[in-house]
Amino acid sequence: MDGYRKPQYGMSDDTWTRATKELDELGLLTITIEPWGDDERMRRVRRRYLLSDLALLPSPI
């Protein structure tokens, strides 16, 4: 996520990093890395995050 957008969610960089790591380890978050940009000189990699549909998970009880 862009640095200027994180404050919209009320998260510090450390909180974002810890949360994504924990969700990934629990299998609740899928992180993919994709090339981004139109120009070969400006190609970058971008992380995309997909949160699992929690309604489809079995009840913990």
PDB file of C-alpha atoms in Angstrom:
ATOM      1  CA  MET A   1       0.000   0.000   0.000  1.00  0.00           C
ATOM      2  CA  ASP A   2       1.237   3.459  -0.766  1.00  0.00           C
ATOM      3  CA  GLY A   3       2.752   5.181   2.222  1.00  0.00           C
ATOM      4  CA  TYR A   4       0.321   8.062   1.945  1.00  0.00           C
ATOM      5  CA  ARG A   5      -2.685   5.690   2.090  1.00  0.00           C
ATOM      6  CA  LYS A   6      -1.733   3.762   5.244  1.00  0.00           C
ATOM      7  CA  PRO A   7      -2.852   6.605   7.548  1.00  0.00           C
ATOM      8  CA  GLN A   8      -6.337   6.317   6.006  1.00  0.00           C
ATOM      9  CA  TYR A   9      -6.532   2.921   7.694  1.00  0.00           C
ATOM     10  CA  GLY A  10      -4.911   4.140  10.907  1.00  0.00           C
ATOM     11  CA  MET A  11      -1.924   1.781  10.586  1.00  0.00           C
ATOM     12  CA  SER A  12       1.751   2.420  11.098  1.00  0.00           C
ATOM     13  CA  ASP A  13       4.301   0.685   8.867  1.00  0.00           C
ATOM     14  CA  ASP A  14       5.134  -1.725  11.707  1.00  0.00           C
ATOM     15  CA  THR A  15       1.479  -2.605  12.275  1.00  0.00           C
ATOM     16  CA  TRP A  16       0.914  -3.202   8.554  1.00  0.00           C
ATOM     17  CA  THR A  17       3.987  -5.451   8.341  1.00  0.00           C
ATOM     18  CA  ARG A  18       3.067  -7.509  11.412  1.00  0.00           C
ATOM     19  CA  ALA A  19      -0.572  -7.845  10.372  1.00  0.00           C
ATOM     20  CA  THR A  20       0.206  -8.998   6.832  1.00  0.00           C
ATOM     21  CA  LYS A  21       2.753 -11.519   8.148  1.00  0.00           C
ATOM     22  CA  GLU A  22       0.307 -12.944  10.695  1.00  0.00           C
ATOM     23  CA  LEU A  23      -2.590 -13.141   8.240  1.00  0.00           C
ATOM     24  CA  ASP A  24      -0.346 -14.808   5.646  1.00  0.00           C
ATOM     25  CA  GLU A  25       0.905 -17.373   8.181  1.00  0.00           C
ATOM     26  CA  LEU A  26      -2.697 -18.193   9.132  1.00  0.00           C
ATOM     27  CA  GLY A  27      -3.591 -18.706   5.464  1.00  0.00           C
ATOM     28  CA  LEU A  28      -6.057 -15.818   5.516  1.00  0.00           C
ATOM     29  CA  LEU A  29      -4.147 -13.534   3.154  1.00  0.00           C
ATOM     30  CA  THR A  30      -2.733 -14.249  -0.296  1.00  0.00           C
ATOM     31  CA  ILE A  31       0.099 -11.982  -1.420  1.00  0.00           C
ATOM     32  CA  THR A  32       1.146 -11.903  -5.059  1.00  0.00           C
ATOM     33  CA  ILE A  33       3.877  -9.865  -6.693  1.00  0.00           C
ATOM     34  CA  GLU A  34       3.147  -8.443 -10.139  1.00  0.00           C
ATOM     35  CA  PRO A  35       5.036  -6.200 -12.540  1.00  0.00           C
ATOM     36  CA  TRP A  36       3.502  -2.753 -12.763  1.00  0.00           C
ATOM     37  CA  GLY A  37       3.952   0.142 -15.179  1.00  0.00           C
ATOM     38  CA  ASP A  38       3.698   0.778 -18.905  1.00  0.00           C
ATOM     39  CA  ASP A  39       7.236   1.761 -19.765  1.00  0.00           C
ATOM     40  CA  GLU A  40      10.116  -0.720 -19.569  1.00  0.00           C
ATOM     41  CA  ARG A  41      12.212   1.950 -17.865  1.00  0.00           C
ATOM     42  CA  MET A  42       9.553   2.512 -15.216  1.00  0.00           C
ATOM     43  CA  ARG A  43       8.671  -1.138 -14.530  1.00  0.00           C
ATOM     44  CA  ARG A  44       8.266  -1.864 -10.837  1.00  0.00           C
ATOM     45  CA  VAL A  45       6.905  -4.717  -8.809  1.00  0.00           C
ATOM     46  CA  ARG A  46       3.696  -4.299  -6.904  1.00  0.00           C
ATOM     47  CA  ARG A  47       2.313  -6.433  -4.113  1.00  0.00           C
ATOM     48  CA  ARG A  48      -1.335  -7.332  -4.299  1.00  0.00           C
ATOM     49  CA  TYR A  49      -3.239  -8.539  -1.261  1.00  0.00           C
ATOM     50  CA  LEU A  50      -6.300 -10.774  -1.279  1.00  0.00           C
ATOM     51  CA  LEU A  51      -8.035 -11.377   2.030  1.00  0.00           C
ATOM     52  CA  SER A  52      -9.851 -14.701   2.300  1.00  0.00           C
ATOM     53  CA  ASP A  53     -13.619 -14.619   2.599  1.00  0.00           C
ATOM     54  CA  LEU A  54     -13.978 -15.129   6.341  1.00  0.00           C
ATOM     55  CA  ALA A  55     -17.637 -16.150   5.955  1.00  0.00           C
ATOM     56  CA  LEU A  56     -16.488 -19.325   4.182  1.00  0.00           C
ATOM     57  CA  LEU A  57     -14.218 -20.446   7.029  1.00  0.00           C
ATOM     58  CA  PRO A  58     -15.469 -23.066   9.464  1.00  0.00           C
ATOM     59  CA  SER A  59     -16.635 -21.874  12.857  1.00  0.00           C
ATOM     60  CA  PRO A  60     -13.920 -22.126  15.546  1.00  0.00           C
ATOM     61  CA  ILE A  61     -16.433 -23.671  17.984  1.00  0.00           C
TER      62      ILE A  61
END
